[in-house]
Coordinates of C-alpha atoms and ligand atoms in Angstrom, one line a residue:
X1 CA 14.8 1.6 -15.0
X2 CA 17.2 4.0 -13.2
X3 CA 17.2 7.5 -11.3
X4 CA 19.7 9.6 -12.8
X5 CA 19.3 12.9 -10.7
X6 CA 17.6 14.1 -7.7
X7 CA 17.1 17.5 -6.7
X8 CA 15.4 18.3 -3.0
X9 CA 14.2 21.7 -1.9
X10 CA 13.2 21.7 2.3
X11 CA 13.1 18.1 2.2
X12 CA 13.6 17.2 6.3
X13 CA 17.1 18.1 6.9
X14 CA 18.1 19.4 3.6
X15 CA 17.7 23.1 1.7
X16 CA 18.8 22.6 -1.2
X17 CA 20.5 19.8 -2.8
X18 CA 21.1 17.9 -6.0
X19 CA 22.5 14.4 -6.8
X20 CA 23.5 12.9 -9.9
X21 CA 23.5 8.9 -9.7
X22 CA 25.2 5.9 -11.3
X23 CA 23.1 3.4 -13.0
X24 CA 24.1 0.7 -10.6
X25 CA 25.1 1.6 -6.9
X26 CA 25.1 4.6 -5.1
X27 CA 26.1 5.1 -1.5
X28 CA 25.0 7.6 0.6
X29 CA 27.7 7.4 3.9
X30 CA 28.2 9.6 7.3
X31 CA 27.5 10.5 10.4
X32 CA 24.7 9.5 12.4
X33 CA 21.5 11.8 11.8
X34 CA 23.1 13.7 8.6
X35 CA 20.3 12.8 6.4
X36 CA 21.3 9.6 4.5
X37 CA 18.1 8.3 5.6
X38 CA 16.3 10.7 4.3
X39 CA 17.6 11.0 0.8
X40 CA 16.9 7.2 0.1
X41 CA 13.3 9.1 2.0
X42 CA 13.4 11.3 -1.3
X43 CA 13.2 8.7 -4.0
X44 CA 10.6 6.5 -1.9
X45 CA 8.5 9.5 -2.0
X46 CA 9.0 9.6 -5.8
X47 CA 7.3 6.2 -6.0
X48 CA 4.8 6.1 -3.6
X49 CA 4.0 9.8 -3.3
X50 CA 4.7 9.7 0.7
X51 CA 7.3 8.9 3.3
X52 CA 8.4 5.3 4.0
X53 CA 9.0 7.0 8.1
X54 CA 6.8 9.7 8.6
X55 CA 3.2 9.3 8.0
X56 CA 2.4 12.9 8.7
X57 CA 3.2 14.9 5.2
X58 CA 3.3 18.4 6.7
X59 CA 6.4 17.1 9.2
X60 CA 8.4 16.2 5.8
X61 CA 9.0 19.6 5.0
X62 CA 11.9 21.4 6.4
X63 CA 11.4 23.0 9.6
X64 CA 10.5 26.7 9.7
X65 CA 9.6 26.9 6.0
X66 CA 6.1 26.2 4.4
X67 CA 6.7 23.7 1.0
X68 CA 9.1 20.9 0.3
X69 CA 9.4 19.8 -3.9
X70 CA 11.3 16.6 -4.9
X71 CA 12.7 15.8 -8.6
X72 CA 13.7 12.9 -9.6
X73 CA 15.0 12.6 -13.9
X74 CA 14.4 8.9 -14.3
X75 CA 15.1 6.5 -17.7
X76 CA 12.5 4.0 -18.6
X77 CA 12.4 1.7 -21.1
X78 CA 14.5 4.3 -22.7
X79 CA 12.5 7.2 -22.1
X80 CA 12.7 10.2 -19.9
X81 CA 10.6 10.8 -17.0
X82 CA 10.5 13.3 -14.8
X83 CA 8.6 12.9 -11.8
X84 CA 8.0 16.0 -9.3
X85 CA 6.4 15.6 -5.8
X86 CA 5.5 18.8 -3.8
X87 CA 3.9 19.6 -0.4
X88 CA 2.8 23.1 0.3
X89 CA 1.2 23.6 3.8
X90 CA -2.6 23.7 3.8
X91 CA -2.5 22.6 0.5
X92 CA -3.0 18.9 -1.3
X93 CA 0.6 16.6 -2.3
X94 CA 0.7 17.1 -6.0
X95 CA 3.1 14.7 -8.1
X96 CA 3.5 15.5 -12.0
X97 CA 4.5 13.3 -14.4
X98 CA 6.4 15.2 -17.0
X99 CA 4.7 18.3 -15.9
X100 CA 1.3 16.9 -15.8
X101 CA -0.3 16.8 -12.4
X102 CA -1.9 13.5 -12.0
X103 CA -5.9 13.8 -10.8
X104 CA -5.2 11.0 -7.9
X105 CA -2.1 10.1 -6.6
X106 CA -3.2 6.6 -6.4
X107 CA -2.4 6.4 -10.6
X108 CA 1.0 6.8 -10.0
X109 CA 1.7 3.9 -7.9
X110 CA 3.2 1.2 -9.5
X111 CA 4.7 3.8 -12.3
X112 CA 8.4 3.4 -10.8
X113 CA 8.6 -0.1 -8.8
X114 CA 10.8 -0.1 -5.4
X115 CA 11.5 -2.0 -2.6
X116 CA 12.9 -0.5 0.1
X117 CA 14.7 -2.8 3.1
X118 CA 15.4 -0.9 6.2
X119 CA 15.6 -1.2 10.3
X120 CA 11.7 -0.1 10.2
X121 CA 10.9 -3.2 9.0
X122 CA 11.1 -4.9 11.9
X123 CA 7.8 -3.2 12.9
X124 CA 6.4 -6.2 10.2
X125 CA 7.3 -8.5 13.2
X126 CA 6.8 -6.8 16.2
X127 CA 3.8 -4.4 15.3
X128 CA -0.2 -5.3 14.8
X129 CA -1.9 -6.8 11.5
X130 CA -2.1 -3.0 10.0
X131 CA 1.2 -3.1 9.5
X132 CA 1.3 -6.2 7.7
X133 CA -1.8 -5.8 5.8
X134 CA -0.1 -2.1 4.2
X135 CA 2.6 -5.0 3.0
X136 CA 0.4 -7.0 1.2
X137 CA -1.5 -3.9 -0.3
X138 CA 1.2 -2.1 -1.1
X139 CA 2.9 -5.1 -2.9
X140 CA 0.0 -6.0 -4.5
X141 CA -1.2 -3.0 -5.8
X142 CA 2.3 -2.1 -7.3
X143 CA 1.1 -4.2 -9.9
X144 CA -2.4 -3.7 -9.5
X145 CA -4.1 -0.5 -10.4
X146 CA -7.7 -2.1 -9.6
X147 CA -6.4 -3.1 -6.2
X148 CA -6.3 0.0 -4.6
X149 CA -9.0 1.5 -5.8
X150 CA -11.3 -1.3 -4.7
X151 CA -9.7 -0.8 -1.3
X152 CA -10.1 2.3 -1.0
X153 CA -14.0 2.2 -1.7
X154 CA -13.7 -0.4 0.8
X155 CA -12.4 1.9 4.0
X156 CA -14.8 4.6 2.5
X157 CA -18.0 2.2 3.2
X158 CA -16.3 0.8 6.2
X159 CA -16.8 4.2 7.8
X160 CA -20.0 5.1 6.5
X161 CA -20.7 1.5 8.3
X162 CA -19.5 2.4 11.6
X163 CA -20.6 5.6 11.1
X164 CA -24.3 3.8 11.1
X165 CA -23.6 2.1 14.3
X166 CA -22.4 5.1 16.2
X167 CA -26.0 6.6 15.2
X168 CA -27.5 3.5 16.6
X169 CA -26.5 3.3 19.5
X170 CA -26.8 7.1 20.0
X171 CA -30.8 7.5 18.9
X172 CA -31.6 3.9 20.4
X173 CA -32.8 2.9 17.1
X174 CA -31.5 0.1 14.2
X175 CA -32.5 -0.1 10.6
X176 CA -31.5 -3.6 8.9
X177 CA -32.3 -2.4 5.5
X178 CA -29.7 0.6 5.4
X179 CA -27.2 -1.6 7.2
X180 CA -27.9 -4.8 4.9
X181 CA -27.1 -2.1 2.0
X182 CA -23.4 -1.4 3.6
X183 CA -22.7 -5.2 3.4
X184 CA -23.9 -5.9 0.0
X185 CA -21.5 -3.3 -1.1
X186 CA -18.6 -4.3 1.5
X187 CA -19.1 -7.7 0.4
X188 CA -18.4 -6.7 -2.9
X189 CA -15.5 -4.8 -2.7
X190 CA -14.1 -7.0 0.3
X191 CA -14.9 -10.5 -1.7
X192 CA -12.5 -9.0 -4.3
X193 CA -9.8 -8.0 -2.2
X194 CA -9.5 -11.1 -0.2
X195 CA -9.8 -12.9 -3.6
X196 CA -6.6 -11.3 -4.9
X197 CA -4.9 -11.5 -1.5
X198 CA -5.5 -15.6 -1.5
X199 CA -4.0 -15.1 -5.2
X200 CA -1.1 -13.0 -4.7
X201 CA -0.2 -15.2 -1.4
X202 CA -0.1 -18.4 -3.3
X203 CA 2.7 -17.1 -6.1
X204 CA 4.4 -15.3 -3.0
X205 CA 4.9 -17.7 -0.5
X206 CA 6.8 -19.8 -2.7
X207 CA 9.2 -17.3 -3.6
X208 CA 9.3 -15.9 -0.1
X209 CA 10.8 -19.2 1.2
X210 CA 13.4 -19.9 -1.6
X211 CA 14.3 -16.7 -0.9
X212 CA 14.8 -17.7 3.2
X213 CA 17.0 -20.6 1.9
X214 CA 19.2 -18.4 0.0
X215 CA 19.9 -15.7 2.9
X216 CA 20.5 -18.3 5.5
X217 CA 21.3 -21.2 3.9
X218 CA 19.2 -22.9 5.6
X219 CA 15.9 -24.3 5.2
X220 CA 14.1 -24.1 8.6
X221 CA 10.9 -25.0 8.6
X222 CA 9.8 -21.1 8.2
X223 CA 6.2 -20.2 7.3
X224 CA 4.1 -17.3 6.0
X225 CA 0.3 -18.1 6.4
X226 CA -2.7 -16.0 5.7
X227 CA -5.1 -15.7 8.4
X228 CA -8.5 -14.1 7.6
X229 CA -12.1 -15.2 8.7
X230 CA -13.4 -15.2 5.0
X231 CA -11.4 -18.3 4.4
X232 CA -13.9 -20.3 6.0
X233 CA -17.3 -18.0 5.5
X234 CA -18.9 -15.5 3.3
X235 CA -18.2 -11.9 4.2
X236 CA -22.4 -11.2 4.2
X237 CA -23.0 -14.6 6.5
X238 CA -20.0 -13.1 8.8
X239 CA -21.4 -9.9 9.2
X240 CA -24.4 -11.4 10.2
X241 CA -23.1 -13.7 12.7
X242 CA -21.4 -10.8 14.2
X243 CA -24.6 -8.1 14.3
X244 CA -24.9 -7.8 18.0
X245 CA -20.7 -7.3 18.5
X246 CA -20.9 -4.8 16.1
X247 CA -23.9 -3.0 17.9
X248 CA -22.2 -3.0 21.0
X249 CA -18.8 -2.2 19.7
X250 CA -20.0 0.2 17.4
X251 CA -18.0 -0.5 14.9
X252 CA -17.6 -3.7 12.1
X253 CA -15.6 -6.3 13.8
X254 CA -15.1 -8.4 10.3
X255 CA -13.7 -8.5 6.9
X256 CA -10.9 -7.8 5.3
X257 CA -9.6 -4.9 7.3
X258 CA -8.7 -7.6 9.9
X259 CA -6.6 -9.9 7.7
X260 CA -3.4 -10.6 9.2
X261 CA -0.3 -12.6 8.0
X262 CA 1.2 -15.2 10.6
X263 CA 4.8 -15.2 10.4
X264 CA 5.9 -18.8 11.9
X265 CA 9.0 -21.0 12.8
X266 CA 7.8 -24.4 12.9
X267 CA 4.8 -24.5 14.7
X268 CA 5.2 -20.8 16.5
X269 CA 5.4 -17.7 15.8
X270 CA 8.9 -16.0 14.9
X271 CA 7.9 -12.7 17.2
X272 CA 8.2 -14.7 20.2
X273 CA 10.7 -17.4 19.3
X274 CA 12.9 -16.3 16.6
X275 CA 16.5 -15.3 17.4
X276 CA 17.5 -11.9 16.2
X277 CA 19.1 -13.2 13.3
X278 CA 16.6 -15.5 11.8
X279 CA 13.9 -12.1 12.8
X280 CA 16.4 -10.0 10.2
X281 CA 16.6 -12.7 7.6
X282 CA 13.0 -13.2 7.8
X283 CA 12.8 -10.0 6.7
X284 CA 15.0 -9.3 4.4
X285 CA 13.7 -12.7 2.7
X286 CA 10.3 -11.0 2.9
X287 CA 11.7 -7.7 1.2
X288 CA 13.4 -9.7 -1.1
X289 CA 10.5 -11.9 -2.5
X290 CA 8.6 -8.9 -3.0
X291 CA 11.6 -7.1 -5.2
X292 CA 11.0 -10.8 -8.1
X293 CA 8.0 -10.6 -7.3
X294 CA 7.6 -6.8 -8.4
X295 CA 10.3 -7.4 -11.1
X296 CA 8.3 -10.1 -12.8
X297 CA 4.7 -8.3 -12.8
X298 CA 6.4 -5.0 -13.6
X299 CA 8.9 -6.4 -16.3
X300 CA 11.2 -4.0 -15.0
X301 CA 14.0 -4.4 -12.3
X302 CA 12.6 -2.6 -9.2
X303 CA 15.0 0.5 -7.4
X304 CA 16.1 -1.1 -4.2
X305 CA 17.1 1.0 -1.7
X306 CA 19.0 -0.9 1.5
X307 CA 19.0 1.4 4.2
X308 CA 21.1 0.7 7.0
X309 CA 22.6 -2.3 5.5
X310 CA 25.0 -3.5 8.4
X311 CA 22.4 -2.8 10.7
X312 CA 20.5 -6.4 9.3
X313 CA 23.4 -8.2 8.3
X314 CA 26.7 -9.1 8.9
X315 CA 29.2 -8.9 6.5
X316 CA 28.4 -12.6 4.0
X317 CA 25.1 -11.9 3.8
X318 CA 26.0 -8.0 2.9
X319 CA 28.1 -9.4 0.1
X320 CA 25.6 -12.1 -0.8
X321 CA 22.7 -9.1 -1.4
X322 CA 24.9 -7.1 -3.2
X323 CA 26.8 -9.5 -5.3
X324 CA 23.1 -10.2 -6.4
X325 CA 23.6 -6.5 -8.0
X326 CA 25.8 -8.4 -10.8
X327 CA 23.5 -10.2 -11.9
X328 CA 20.8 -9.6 -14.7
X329 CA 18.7 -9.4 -11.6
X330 CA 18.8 -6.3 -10.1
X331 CA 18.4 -3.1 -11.3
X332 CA 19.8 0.5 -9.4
X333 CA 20.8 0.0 -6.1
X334 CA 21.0 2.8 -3.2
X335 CA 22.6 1.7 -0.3
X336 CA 23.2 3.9 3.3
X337 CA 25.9 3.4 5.9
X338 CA 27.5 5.2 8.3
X339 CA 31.1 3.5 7.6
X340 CA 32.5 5.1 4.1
X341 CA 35.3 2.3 4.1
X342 CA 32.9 -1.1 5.0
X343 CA 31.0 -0.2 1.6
X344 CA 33.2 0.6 -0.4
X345 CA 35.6 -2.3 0.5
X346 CA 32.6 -4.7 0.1
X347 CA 31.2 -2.6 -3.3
X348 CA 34.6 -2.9 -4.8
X349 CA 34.2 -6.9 -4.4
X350 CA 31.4 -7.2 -7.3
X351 CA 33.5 -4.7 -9.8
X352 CA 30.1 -2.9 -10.7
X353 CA 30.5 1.3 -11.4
X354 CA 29.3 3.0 -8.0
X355 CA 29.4 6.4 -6.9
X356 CA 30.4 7.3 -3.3
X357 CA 28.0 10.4 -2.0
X358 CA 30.0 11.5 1.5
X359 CA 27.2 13.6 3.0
X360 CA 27.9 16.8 5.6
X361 CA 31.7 16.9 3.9
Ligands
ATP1 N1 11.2 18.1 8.9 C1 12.5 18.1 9.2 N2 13.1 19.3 9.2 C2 14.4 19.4 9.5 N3 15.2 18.4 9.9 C3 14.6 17.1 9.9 C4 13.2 17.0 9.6 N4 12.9 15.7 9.7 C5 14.0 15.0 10.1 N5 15.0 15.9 10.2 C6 16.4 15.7 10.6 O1 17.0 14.7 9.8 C7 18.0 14.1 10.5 C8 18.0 12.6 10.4 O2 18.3 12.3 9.1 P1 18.4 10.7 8.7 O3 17.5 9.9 9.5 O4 18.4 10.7 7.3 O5 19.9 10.4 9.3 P2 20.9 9.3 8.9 O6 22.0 9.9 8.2 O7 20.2 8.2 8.2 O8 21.3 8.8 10.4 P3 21.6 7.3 11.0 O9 23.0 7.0 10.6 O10 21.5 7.6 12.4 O11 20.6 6.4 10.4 C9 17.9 14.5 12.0 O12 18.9 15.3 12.3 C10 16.5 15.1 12.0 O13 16.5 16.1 12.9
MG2 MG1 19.5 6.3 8.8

């Protein structure tokens, strides 16, 4: 699968543009803050039908004007697809699939498999579980449909839950029977989730850590674990344990909306103890597992977009990542840098077609 053209209309920084890509790399170089970022930004949104940076759609469009559209012409298996995402103001994101407007924007994900590795990442590391937990989901359910769905019912009964103990406490009153009727149905939906999180873990993890040996050529004792209190109880036996937390909290202290993954290096954890190095090829190991892992699900070699590159690595492991390009293995690649002559001197190595986009010349 590959992107052959791009068009943006008030996309952040840009009025108008189009691209037309190679099939293998394509380079996006210049200046600090000229908007290289934000084109790899473009085709992310393509995929997942949001930014990868900015959480708040409305801030995505150009300043001063009211709509941004993005067009991407990809080929799969062979075919032509044209994928357009658009953001009015005041109005819903709509994305089209060869001019038909999908009903949710959750049935496109997983249409067009990417990975993106950039300096953001490091939020994995440094930031709390939420962040790790949208990893796992949004790995997951890039192969997935049912995943996200179930989710999504999920944080919809979570609320209503809270919602419940907010009234509570509020009108001094309790009523087991409509709670008990929120866990029943979170303990459905969560007992499915965490199921397929233990699942996708286990093939993960494995690959996760060859991939750790490959970057640093070096096999510290590194480990992923899952941490989650259903591993050792039932989500209805925990939410009864914790009835009188969640009273006085007034909202559910349990299930699968506090999972968290444990990134360690021996026996503690890489935030606190990990050099800067082995922190950046921790995650690109992680960003890495997830692009085979993707690729063998989808049956498709992923888009990887490496944004930044030099930022994460030094120049071996830059090589090593994109001498993987000439293998079988990896699809399209869209790489950003702010040095024209770095990449292209380390691009020419592999003797792969690329194309050289010099932006604000
Ligand atoms: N909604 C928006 N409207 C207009 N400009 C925007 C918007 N959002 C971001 N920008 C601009 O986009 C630019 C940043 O672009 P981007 O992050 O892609 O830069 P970059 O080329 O990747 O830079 P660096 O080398 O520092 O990573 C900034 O100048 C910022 O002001
Ligand atoms: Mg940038």
């Amino acid at each position: 699968m590959f992107l052959k053209k791009l068009s943006l209309i008030n996309y952040k920084n840009f009025s108008s543009e189009n691209f037309e890509f190679d099939n293998k790399i394509n380079c996006f170089v210049g200046q600090n803050g000229i908007g290289k970022t934000n084109v790899l930004d473009a085709i992310y949104h393509l995929s997942f039908g949001k930014s990868y940076f900015n959480p708040i759609a409305t801030q995505n469009i150009k300043h001063g004007e009211d709509f941004f559209v993005i067009e991407g012409n990809f080929e799969k298996n062979d075919r032509e697809e044209k994928i357009v995402c658009s953001l009015k103001k005041g109005a819903k994101k709509i994305i089209k699939k060869n001019s038909k407007a999908y009903d949710k924007l959750s049935d496109h994900i997983g249409f067009l498999p990417l990975v993106i590795i950039s300096p953001s990442d490091r939020d994995l590391i440094t930031e709390g579980s939420d962040t790790r937990r949208k990893f796992i989901d949004g790995v997951i359910s890039q192969s997935d449909k049912g995943y996200l769905q179930t989710l999504l019912k999920y944080n919809k009964i979570l609320s209503q839950r809270n919602s419940l103990l907010k009234y509570f406490t509020a009108n001094q009153t309790f009523d087991k029977t409509t709670l008990s009727v929120y866990n029943e149905q979170l303990d459905g939906y969560g007992t499915e989730i965490f199921n397929k999180r233990v699942a996708f873990l286990e093939t993960f993890i494995p690959i996760f850590k060859e991939q750790y040996k490959v970057i640093s050529g070096d096999s510290e004792n590194i480990s992923l674990v899952y941490d989650s209190k259903l591993l050792n109880d039932s989500l209805l036996n925990l939410f009864d344990k914790n009835i009188d937390k969640d009273r006085a909290l007034q909202y559910t202290s349990v299930g699968i909306h506090k999972d968290d993954l444990n990134f360690n290096l021996g026996e503690y954890p890489i935030k606190k103890f990990g050099s800067q190095g082995q922190q950046k090829s921790f995650l690109i190991a992680l960003k890495l597992a997830q692009f085979h892992f993707i690729k063998a699900q989808a049956n498709t070699n992923p888009i990887l977009l490496l944004d930044d590159i030099f930022d994460k690595l030094d120049e071996n492991r830059v090589s090593h990542i994109i001498s993987l390009v000439n293998d079988e293995n990896f699809g399209q690649l869209f790489i950003s840098d702010t040095h024209a002559d770095r990449t292209e001197a380390v691009i020419k190595t592999i003797h792969q077609s690329y194309k050289m986009f010099k932006l604000g010349s």
